[in-house]
Amino acid sequence: IGKAIPTSKTYTRIDTSAYKFDSNIIEEFCCHSTGLAVLFATDSPFIKAKWQTSPKNASENMTAIAQKGLDLYIRQNGKWVFAGVGRPQMDKGPEYAHHEGTIVKSMAPGRKECLLYLPLYDRLDSLFIGVSEDSYVEPIDNPFKHKIVIKGSSVTHGLAASRPGMSYVARFGRDNGLYCINLGFSGNSKLQKEYAEYLADIEADAFVFDAFSNPSAETIHENFDRFVDIIRAAHPETPLIFMQTERRESRNFDTWREDFETKKQAAAEKEIRERMKTDKHIYFIPSDGFLGDEHIATSDGSHPTDLGFTYMLECISPKILKIFRKYGIR
């Protein structure tokens, strides 16, 4: 699960043979398994995995588990409960591509319904799930309702989450039983026409945007209306919910960054407010409180950690769910 539109390759989120982007890095990100997950049931007392990623080392502000690993949840009393991680093997460099290990063991007898999140910031070339020889393993239906597409920057991509299932997109979906699609593109979400054309082809119940983290104020003014026009032509009454970009901690003592971010936030709010005058299905969520006020919620001044995503979800979840109820999304 987790693809907005089916792809020819099993673990890619956007099919680059069908959709073209004017950037090699965007093409690479399309092939990430970001937000994808495997649903299955088994009565095995243990769950193992063997998988292959790209040979890249982990990024400077990500855990190896989030970037290249696996994250398992098992449904218990109607809730998805953390069960274990697939730890990538990072001690066999220089190529960090082949991984194998036990995710969870010594489980009590009985059927377990499993949700296994795939790597957040890498491609996945193959995946094998291991169970005991006398156990079964079978697919289960997607339990998440509706279809919510969340398009954004590295914040949406989940860059500083500790595990693949800890991005705010995954957590919002799991917490609320909603089928959330992660279209985060680190550093490359600038209201481009190509993204809008892709989104226009998606049948979704709602779109949520972290759209203002990457572009400058000038780019926001230049691209915003065209971006919305393309989506609106295909989805005239679908709710489009735009979140203001967070107030980055990196601007605290950097005067250039402070000026850049202030102008960017002002441009975003101006464009949204203007569009809201003529479009009753567009919404704006301010970012006050997204990172708390203790200055401890990012990995590097920009990217929320698990704590940062907790603060963010506390702010956005009630507002987004209130909007959703207007459209019968429950």
Phi, psi and omega in degrees: 000165175112002178264136177289321179223139180305149180236159180285332177259137190303316190251024175257144183269334175227132182280108183284352173280339180257331183235125183252139178234144185275054181192129178294324181290324177294319176301319178296316180295329176301329183271359173292155176267021181311124175081352179280151180211157177247132178251127179204164175236147178205156172251015181292145175284349177218160174228124177244170177210150173225124185213161181231132178241191170291166180276007185292149171285168178290153180285167188290333182242028177231149168284152177297326179297317179293316185288314191237358188260188181239156186219114188253134174235144178237135183285128181221118182054041176083359181241149176274117185250134179303135182240329181164173181235152168267110185275121177293148181271103186255011181253014183235036182296177011279352178256123185251062189249331188251125188226145179201140178177173177269128179274315179209148181217174176057036179279151178294156178299157176121169183284133175239128175264123193242145176233110185248109178282142182264171186307139182282327193223041180202163172277157176238118183269329179202156180211129173236133177255129184254132175227171180292154186298329182265016180249164176255158169219130185213151178289153173237160181290153176295117182274355185272140186262159177060190179212110184247118179262125180244113185250132181187203189263203176297334177298315177289321178303331177092034193302324183248017172294152183281332183217160181303327181276006183255003171298155181294333178294311180296318182292318179298318179295313181296317183294329189244005178068028183252146181272097186257130180258125182267110174244052174277134180229100188306120175071001189229028179251091189234037177059037181290150178301319183298322176296315181299320179294323176294313180298325179299334181275354184269132172274106184227155177275337179196154174239134176241135187236127162257075195260353191244011180284324187265320186283155172284170176302319181296319180293322177299311180298323184285321191257340192300307184298318178298318180302311181292320180303317182295317180291318182296328179299328180265333185228075189295335184233010179284134180296132174246112186250114182256126176264137173294147176292149180299160170275104187293138176293338182293349180267000187303320182233009182253106187293325177296315180296320178301314180294315181299314183289323178298314179295322180296314180294321179295319179296318180298312182294322179299312182295318180295311182300321179295317181291327180296340179293333184241355182230108184281358181251016175250139185227154181231130178243112177298159185257015178303127177085001183303327183245015183068198180226016181263356180064038182227016192252010176233163176275334189209018182095346181234319191262119180297138170276188176303321177295316178300318178293329176296313177299316181299314181294325177298329179280312191272330188300310180299322182291315181293317181295325177296317176297315181303321182299331178295337183250014178074020178265108185226000000 
